[in-house]
Short mmCIF file of C-alpha atoms in Angstrom, two decimals:
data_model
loop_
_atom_site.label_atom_id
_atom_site.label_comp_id
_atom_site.label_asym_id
_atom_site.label_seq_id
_atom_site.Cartn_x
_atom_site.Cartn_y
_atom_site.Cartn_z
CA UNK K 1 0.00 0.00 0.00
CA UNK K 2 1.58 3.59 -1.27
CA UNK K 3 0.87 6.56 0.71
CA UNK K 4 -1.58 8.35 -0.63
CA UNK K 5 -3.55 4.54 -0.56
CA UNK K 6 -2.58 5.01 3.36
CA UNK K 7 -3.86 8.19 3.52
CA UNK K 8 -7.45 7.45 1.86
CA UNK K 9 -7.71 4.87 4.58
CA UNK K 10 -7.04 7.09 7.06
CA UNK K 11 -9.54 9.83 5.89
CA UNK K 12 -11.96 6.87 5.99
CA UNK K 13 -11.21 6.18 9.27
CA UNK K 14 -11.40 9.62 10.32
CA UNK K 15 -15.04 9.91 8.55
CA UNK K 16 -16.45 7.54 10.90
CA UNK K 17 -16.19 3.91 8.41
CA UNK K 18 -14.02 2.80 11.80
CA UNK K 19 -13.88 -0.90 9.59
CA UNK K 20 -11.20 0.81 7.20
CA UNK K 21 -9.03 0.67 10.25
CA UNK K 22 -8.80 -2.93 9.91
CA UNK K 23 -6.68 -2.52 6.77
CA UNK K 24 -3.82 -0.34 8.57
CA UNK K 25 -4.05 -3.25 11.20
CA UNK K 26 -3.23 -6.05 8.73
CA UNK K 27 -0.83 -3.84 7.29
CA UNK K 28 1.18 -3.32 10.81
CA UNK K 29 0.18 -5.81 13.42
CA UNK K 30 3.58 -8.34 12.27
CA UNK K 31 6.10 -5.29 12.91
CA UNK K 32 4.33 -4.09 15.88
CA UNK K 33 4.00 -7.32 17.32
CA UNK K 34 7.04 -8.27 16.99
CA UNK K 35 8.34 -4.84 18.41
CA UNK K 36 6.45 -5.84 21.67
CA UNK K 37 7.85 -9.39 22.19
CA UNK K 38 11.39 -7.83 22.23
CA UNK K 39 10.56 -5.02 24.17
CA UNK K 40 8.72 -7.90 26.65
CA UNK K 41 10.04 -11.39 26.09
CA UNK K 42 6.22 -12.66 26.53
CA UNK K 43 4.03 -13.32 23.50
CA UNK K 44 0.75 -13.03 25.98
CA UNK K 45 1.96 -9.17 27.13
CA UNK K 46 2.86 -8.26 23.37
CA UNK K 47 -0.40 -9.32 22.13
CA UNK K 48 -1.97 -7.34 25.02
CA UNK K 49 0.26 -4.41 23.99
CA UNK K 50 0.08 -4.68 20.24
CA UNK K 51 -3.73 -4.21 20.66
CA UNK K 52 -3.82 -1.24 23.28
CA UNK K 53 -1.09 0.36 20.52
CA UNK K 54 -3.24 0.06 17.49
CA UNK K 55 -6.44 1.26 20.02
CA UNK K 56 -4.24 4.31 21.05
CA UNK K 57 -3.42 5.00 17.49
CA UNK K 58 -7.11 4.95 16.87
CA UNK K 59 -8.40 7.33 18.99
CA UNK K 60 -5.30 9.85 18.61
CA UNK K 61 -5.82 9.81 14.76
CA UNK K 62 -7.17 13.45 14.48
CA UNK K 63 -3.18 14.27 15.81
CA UNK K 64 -1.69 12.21 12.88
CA UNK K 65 -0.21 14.56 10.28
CA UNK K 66 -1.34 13.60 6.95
CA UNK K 67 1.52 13.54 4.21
CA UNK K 68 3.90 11.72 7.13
CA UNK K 69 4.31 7.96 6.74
CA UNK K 70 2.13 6.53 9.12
CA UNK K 71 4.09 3.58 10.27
CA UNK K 72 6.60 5.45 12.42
CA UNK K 73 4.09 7.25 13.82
CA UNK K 74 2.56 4.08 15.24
CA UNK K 75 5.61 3.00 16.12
CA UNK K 76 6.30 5.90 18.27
CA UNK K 77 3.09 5.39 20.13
CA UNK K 78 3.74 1.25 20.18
CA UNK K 79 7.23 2.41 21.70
CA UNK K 80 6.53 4.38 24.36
CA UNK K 81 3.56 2.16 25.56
CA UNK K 82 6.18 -0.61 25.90
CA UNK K 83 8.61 1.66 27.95
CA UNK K 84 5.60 2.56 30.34
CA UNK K 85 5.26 -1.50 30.39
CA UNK K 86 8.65 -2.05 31.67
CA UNK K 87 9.03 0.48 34.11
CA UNK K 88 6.03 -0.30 36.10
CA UNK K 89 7.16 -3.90 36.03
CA UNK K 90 10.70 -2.88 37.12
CA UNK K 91 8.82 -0.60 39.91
CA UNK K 92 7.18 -3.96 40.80
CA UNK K 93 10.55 -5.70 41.00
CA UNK K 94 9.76 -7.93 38.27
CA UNK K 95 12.84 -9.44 36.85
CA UNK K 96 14.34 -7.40 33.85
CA UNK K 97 16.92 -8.86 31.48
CA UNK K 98 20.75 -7.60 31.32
CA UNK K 99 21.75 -5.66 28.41
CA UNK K 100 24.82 -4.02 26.75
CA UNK K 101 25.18 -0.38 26.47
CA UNK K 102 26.92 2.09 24.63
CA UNK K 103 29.85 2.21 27.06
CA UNK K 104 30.88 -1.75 26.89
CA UNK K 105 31.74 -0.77 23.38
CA UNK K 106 35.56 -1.19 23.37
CA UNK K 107 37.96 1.78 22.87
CA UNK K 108 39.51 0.69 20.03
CA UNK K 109 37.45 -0.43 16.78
CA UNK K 110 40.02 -2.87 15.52
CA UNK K 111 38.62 -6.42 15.52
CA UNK K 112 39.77 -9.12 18.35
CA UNK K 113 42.01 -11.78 17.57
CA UNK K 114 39.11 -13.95 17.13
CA UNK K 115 37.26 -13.01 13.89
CA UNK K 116 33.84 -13.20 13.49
CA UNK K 117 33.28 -14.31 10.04
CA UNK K 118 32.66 -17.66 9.08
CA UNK K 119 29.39 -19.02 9.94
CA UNK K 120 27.00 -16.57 11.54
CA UNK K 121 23.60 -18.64 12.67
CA UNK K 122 20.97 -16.57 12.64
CA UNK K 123 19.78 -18.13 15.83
CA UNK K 124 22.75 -17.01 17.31
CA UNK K 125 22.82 -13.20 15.96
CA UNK K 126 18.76 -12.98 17.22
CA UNK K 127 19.81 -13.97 20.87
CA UNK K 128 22.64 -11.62 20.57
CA UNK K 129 20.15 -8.43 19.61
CA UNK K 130 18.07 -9.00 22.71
CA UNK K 131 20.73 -8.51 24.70
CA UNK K 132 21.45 -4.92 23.18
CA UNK K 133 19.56 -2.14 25.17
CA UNK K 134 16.09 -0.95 23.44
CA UNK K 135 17.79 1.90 21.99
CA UNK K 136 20.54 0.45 19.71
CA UNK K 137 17.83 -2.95 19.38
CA UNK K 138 15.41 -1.34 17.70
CA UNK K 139 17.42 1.13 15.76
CA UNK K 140 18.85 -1.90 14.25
CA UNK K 141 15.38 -3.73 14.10
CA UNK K 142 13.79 -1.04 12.39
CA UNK K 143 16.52 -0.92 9.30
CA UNK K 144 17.50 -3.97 8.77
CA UNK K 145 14.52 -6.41 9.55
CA UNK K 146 11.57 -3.70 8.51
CA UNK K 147 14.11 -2.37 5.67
CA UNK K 148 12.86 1.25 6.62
CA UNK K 149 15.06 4.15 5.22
CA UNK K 150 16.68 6.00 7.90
CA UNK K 151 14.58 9.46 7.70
CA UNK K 152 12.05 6.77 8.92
CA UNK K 153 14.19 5.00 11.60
CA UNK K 154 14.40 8.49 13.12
CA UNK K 155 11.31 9.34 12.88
CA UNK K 156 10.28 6.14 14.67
CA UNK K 157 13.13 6.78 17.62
CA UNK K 158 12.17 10.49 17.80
CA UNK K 159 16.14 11.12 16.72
CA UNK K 160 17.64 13.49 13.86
CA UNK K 161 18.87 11.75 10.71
CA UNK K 162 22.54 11.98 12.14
CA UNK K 163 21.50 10.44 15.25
CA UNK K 164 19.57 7.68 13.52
CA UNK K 165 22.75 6.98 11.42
CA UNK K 166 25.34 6.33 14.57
CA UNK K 167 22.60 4.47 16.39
CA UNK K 168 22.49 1.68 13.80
CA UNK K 169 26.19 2.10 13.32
CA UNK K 170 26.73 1.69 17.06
CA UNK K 171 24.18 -0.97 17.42
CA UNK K 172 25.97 -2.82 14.98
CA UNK K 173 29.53 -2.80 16.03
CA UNK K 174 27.95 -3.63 19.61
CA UNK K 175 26.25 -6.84 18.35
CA UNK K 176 29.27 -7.65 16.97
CA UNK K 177 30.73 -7.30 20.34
CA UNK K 178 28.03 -9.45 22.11
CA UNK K 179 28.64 -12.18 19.43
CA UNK K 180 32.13 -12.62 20.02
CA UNK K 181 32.01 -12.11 23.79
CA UNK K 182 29.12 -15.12 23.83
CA UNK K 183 31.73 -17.16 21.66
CA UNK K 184 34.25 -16.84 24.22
CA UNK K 185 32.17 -17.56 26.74
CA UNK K 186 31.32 -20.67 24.94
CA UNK K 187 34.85 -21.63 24.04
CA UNK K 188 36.52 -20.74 27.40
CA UNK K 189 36.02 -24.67 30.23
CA UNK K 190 34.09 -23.63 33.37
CA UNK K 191 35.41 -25.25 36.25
CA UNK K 192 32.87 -26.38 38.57
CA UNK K 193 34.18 -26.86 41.97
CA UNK K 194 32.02 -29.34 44.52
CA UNK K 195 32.42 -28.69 48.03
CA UNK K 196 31.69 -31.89 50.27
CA UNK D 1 40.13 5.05 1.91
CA UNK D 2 42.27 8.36 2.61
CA UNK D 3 44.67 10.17 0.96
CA UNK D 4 48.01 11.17 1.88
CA UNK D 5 49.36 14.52 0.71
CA UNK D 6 53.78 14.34 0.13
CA UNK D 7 54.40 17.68 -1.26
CA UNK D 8 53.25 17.84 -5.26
CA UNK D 9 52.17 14.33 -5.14
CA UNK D 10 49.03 12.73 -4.21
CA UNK D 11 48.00 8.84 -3.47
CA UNK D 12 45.10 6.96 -1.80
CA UNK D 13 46.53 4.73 1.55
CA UNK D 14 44.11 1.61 1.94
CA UNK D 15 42.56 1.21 5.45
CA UNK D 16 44.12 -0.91 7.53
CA UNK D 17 43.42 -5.01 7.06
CA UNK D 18 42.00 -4.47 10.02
CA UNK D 19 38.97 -1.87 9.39
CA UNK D 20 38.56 -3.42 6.08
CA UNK D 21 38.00 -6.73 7.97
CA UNK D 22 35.65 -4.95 10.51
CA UNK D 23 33.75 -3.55 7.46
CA UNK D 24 33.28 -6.76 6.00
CA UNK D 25 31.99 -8.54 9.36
CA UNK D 26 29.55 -5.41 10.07
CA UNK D 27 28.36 -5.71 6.77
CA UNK D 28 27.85 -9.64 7.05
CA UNK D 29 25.97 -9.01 10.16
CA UNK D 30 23.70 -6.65 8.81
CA UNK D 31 23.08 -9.40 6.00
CA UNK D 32 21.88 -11.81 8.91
CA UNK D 33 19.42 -9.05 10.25
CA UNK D 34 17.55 -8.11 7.23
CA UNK D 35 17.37 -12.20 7.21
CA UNK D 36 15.28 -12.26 10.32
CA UNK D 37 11.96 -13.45 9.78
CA UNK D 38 10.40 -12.39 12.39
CA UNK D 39 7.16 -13.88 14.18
CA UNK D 40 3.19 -13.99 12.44
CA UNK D 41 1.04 -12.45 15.27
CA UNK D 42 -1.83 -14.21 16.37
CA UNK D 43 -5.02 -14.10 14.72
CA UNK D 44 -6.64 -12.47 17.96
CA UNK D 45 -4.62 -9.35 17.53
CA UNK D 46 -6.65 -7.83 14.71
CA UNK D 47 -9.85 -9.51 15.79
CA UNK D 48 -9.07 -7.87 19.44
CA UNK D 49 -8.40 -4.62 17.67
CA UNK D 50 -11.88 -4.35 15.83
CA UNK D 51 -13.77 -5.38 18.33
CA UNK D 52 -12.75 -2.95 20.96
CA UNK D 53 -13.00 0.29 18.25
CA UNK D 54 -15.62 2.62 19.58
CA UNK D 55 -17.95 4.41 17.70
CA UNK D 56 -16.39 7.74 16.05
CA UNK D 57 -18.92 10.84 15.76
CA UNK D 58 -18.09 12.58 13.42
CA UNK D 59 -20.35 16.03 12.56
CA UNK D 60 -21.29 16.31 8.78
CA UNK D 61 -19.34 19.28 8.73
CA UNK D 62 -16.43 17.96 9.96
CA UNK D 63 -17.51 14.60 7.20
CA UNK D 64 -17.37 17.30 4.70
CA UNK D 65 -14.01 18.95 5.19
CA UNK D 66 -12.23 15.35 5.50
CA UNK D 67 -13.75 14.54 1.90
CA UNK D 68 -12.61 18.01 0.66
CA UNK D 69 -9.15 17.27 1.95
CA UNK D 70 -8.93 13.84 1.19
CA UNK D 71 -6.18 12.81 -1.27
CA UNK D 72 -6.87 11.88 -4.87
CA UNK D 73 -4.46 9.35 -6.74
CA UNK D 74 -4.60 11.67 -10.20
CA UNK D 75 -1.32 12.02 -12.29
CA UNK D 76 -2.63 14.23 -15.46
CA UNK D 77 -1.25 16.74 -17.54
CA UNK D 78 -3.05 18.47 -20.44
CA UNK D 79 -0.34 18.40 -22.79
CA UNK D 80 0.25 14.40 -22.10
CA UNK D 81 -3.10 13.85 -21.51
CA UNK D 82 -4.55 15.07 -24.91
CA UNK D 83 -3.01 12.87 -27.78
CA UNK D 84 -3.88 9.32 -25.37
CA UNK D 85 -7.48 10.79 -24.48
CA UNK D 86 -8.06 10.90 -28.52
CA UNK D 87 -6.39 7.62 -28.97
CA UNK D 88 -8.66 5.94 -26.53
CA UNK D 89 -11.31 7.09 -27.93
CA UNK D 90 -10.98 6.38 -30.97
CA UNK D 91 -9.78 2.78 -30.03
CA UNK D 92 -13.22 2.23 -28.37
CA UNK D 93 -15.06 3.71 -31.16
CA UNK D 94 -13.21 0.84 -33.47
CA UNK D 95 -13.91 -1.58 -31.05
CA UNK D 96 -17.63 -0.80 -30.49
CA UNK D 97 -18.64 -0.41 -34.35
CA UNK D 98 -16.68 -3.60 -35.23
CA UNK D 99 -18.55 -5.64 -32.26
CA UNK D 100 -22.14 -5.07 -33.17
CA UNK D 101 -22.97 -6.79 -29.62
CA UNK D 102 -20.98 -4.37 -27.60
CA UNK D 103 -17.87 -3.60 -25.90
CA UNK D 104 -15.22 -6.34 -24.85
CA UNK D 105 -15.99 -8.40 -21.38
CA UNK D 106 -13.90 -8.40 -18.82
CA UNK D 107 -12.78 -12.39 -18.07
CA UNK D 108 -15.77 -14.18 -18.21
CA UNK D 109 -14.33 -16.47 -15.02
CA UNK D 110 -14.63 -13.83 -12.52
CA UNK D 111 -18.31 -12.45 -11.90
CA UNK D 112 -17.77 -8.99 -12.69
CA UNK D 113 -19.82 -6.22 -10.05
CA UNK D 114 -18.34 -3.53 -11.59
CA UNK D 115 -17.42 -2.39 -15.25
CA UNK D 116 -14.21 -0.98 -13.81
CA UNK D 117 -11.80 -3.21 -13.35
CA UNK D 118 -11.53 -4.43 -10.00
CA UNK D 119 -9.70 -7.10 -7.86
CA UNK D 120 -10.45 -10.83 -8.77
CA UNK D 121 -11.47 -12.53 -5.40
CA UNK D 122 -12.80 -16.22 -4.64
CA UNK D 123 -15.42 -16.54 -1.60
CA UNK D 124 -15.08 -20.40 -1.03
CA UNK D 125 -17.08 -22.72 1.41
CA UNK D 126 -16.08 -25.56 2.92
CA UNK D 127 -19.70 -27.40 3.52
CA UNK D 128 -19.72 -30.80 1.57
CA UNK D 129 -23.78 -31.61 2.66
CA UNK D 130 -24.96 -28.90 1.10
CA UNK D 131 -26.92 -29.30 -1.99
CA UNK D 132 -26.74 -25.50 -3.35
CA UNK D 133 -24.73 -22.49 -2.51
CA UNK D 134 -25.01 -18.47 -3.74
CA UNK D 135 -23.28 -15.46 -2.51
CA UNK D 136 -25.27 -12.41 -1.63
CA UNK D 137 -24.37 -9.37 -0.61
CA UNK D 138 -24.25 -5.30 -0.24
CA UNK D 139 -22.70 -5.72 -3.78
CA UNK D 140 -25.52 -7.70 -5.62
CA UNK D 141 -28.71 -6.19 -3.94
CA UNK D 142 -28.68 -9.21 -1.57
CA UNK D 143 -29.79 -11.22 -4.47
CA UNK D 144 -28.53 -14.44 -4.73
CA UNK D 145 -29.28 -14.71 -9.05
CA UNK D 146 -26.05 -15.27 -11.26
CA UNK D 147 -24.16 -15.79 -7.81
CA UNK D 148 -24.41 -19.31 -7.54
CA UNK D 149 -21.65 -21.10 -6.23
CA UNK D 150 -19.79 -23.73 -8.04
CA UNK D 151 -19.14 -27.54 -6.30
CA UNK D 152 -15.23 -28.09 -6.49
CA UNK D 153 -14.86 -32.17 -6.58
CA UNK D 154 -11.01 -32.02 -6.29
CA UNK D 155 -11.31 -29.31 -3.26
CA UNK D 156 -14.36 -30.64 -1.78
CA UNK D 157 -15.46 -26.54 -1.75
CA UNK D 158 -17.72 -24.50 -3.11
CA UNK D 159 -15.81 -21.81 -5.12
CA UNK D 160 -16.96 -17.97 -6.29
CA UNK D 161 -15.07 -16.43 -8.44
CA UNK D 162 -15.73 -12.27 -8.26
CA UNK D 163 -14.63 -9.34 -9.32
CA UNK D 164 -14.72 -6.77 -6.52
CA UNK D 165 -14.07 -2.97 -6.34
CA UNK D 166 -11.54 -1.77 -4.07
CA UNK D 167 -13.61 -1.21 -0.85
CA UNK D 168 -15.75 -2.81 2.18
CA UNK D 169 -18.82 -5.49 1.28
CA UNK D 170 -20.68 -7.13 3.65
CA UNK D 171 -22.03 -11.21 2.59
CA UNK D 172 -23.32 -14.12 3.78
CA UNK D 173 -23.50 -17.47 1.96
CA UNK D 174 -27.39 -18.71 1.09
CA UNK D 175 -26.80 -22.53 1.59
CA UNK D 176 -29.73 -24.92 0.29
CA UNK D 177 -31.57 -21.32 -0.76
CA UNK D 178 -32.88 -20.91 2.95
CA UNK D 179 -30.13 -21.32 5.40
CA UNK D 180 -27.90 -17.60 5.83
CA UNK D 181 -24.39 -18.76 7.33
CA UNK D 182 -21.79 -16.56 7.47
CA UNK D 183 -18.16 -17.20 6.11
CA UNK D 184 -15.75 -18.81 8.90
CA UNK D 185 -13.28 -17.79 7.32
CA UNK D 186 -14.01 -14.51 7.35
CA UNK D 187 -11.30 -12.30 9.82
CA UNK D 188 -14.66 -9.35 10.58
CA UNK D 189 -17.91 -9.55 10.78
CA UNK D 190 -20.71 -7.32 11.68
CA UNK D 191 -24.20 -7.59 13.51
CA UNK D 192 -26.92 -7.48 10.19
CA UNK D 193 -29.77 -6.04 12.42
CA UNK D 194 -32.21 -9.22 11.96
CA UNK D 195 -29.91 -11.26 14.45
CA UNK D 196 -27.20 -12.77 12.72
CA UNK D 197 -23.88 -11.54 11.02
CA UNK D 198 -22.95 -10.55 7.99
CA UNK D 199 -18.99 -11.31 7.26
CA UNK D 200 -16.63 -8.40 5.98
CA UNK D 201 -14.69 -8.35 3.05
CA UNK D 202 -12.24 -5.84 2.86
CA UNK D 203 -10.41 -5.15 -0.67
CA UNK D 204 -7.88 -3.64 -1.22
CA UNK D 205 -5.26 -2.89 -4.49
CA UNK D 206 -3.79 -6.29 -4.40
CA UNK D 207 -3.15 -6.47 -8.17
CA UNK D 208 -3.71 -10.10 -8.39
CA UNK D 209 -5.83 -12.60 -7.11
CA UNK D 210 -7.11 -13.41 -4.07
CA UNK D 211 -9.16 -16.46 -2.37
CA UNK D 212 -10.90 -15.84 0.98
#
């Protein structure tokens, strides 16, 4: 669907034929969905969300600028209703998974002795992105697995162009990082010690 | 790649093997992402959606100014438009003198609604003890004539074949020319008034063909 297709739905929408609505849902609901089980890690709470973000999209329509792609804007809203999600379960000391931030990036952008080429399971590389925080997770989420251009990965992230552009690059070289660190990890004996 | 400046002369200095190789694996990785499939949401998400819409009043006024400012797909200009205006019609004035029983019809396979050309759709129902079927709808008059459905022996289905408008229809399938039973597969459906439901069919530009 092109945008001025988008937009006709939307003006239907917005005229009261609230069906119409359920074409911008097909259209959305994989992305979003899947936006919520990585923000959440629980397909039950990102079906709950995925619904309450296409309801709040909805009824906030009227503040939807027409001529805009209307996927980011969704996003936005999807987005933030996710945050809200996780801080009220971290204020409820619900467990929250680790994850890597800008500053475990190392110094020096020279690869380790250990290359990473060869055989990169994509398994392995999907584990590795949850572990990145939201930020640089969905930055890379949003170009590479939704193929959005990056005027629209900004949009989506409420960042300039600039700052859209390091995010990905940054969430990049930082998946690279987890990668290698997990294949050390994997590589390096654990010695378990028994204590009679 | 940089370049290193040595009084009059000029050359590019490769990266490091390094970067290069840091290149390559970022770019690799990137290849794995846009791999992702990602997961199919569950069928409840959309139906969950609908059902919880509320009513939107909207004032005719307010009706109006939303058609006024509603987008129209038209790419037209005078100078182009002339010439291929006067070479379609005189291509349907050759067309309708040399067929003395009218213009061409659209593929004869797909029940056509409309004389513009729409999207070809299939309803199909699976309900082998039936002895008749018929589709009727918003889009014939609720009128079940020259919408009969057709018995697939290989699919054990009866089949429709249509030719639908962009847009919204409501239907139900007339089974044994009494019985109204809506389509299960149908993802909407909406309360008829007289106590049952009428499914949704929602079309859109798909360009091809479609079977519900």
């Amino acid at each position: 669907m092109d945008s001025s297709e988008e937009a006709r739905v939307i003006a239907e929408v917005l005229r009261g034929e609230g069906e119409a609505y359920a074409i911008l849902v097909k259209r959305y609901q994989k992305p979003i969905f899947n936006l919520m089980k990585r923000m959440t890690m629980s397909a039950e709470d990102a079906l709950d969300l995925s619904q309450d973000a296409f309801i709040k999209a909805y009824e906030n329509l009227e503040k939807y600028s027409p001529g805009r792609p209307f996927f980011p804007w969704l996003y936005a809203i999807g987005l933030n209703l996710a945050r809200d999600f996780l801080r009220k379960k971290k204020k409820n000391n619900l467990v929250v998974l680790p994850r890597f931030e800008d500053s475990e990036l190392c110094s020096s952008s020279a690869p380790q002795e250990e290359e990473l080429l060869g055989r990169m399971e994509a398994a392995e590389v999907a584990r590795a992105l949850l572990k990145l925080s939201p930020d640089y997770r969905e930055a890379l989420a949003l170009r590479y697995q939704e193929d959005l251009p990056l005027a629209d990965v900004a949009q989506c992230l409420g960042l300039s162009l600039s700052g859209a552009k390091m995010r990905v690059h940054r969430g990049l070289a930082l998946l690279r990082q987890v990668l290698l660190e997990e294949r050390n990890d994997r590589k390096t004996p654990r010695t378990v010690v028994l204590r009679g | 790649m940089t370049e290193k400046h040595l009084g009059q002369s000029s050359f590019a200095v490769e990266p490091p093997a390094g970067e290069r190789e840091l290149d390559r694996e970022l770019l690799a990785l990137s290849g794995v992402l846009s791999g992702l499939p990602g997961e199919e949401p569950p069928l409840e998400l959309l139906t969950g959606v609908m059902s919880r819409l509320g009513p939107r009043k909207v004032s005719r006024v307010r009706k109006a100014l939303l058609w006024l400012r509603s987008p129209l797909a038209v790419t037209v200009t005078p100078l182009r438009a002339a010439p291929w205006g006067m070479a379609a019609a005189a291509l349907l004035a050759a067309l309708w003198f040399s067929n003395p029983s009218g213009p061409p019809a659209l593929d004869s396979r797909f029940a056509s609604v409309t004389s513009d050309p729409g999207v070809n759709v299939v309803l199909s129902l699976d309900l082998s003890g039936a002895s008749s079927a018929a589709v009727i709808g918003n889009f014939n008059s609720w009128s079940p004539t020259g919408f009969e459905m057709r018995w697939d022996e290989k699919e054990r289905r009866w089949n429709l074949p249509l030719n639908l408008k962009k847009g919204r229809y409501e239907y139900a399938f007339l089974v044994d020319g009494k019985h109204l039973v809506p389509d299960p597969a149908a993802l909407l459906s909406r309360d008829d008034g007289f106590g049952s439901r009428n499914s949704v069919l929602i079309v859109e530009n798909g360009g091809g063909n479609e079977k519900i």
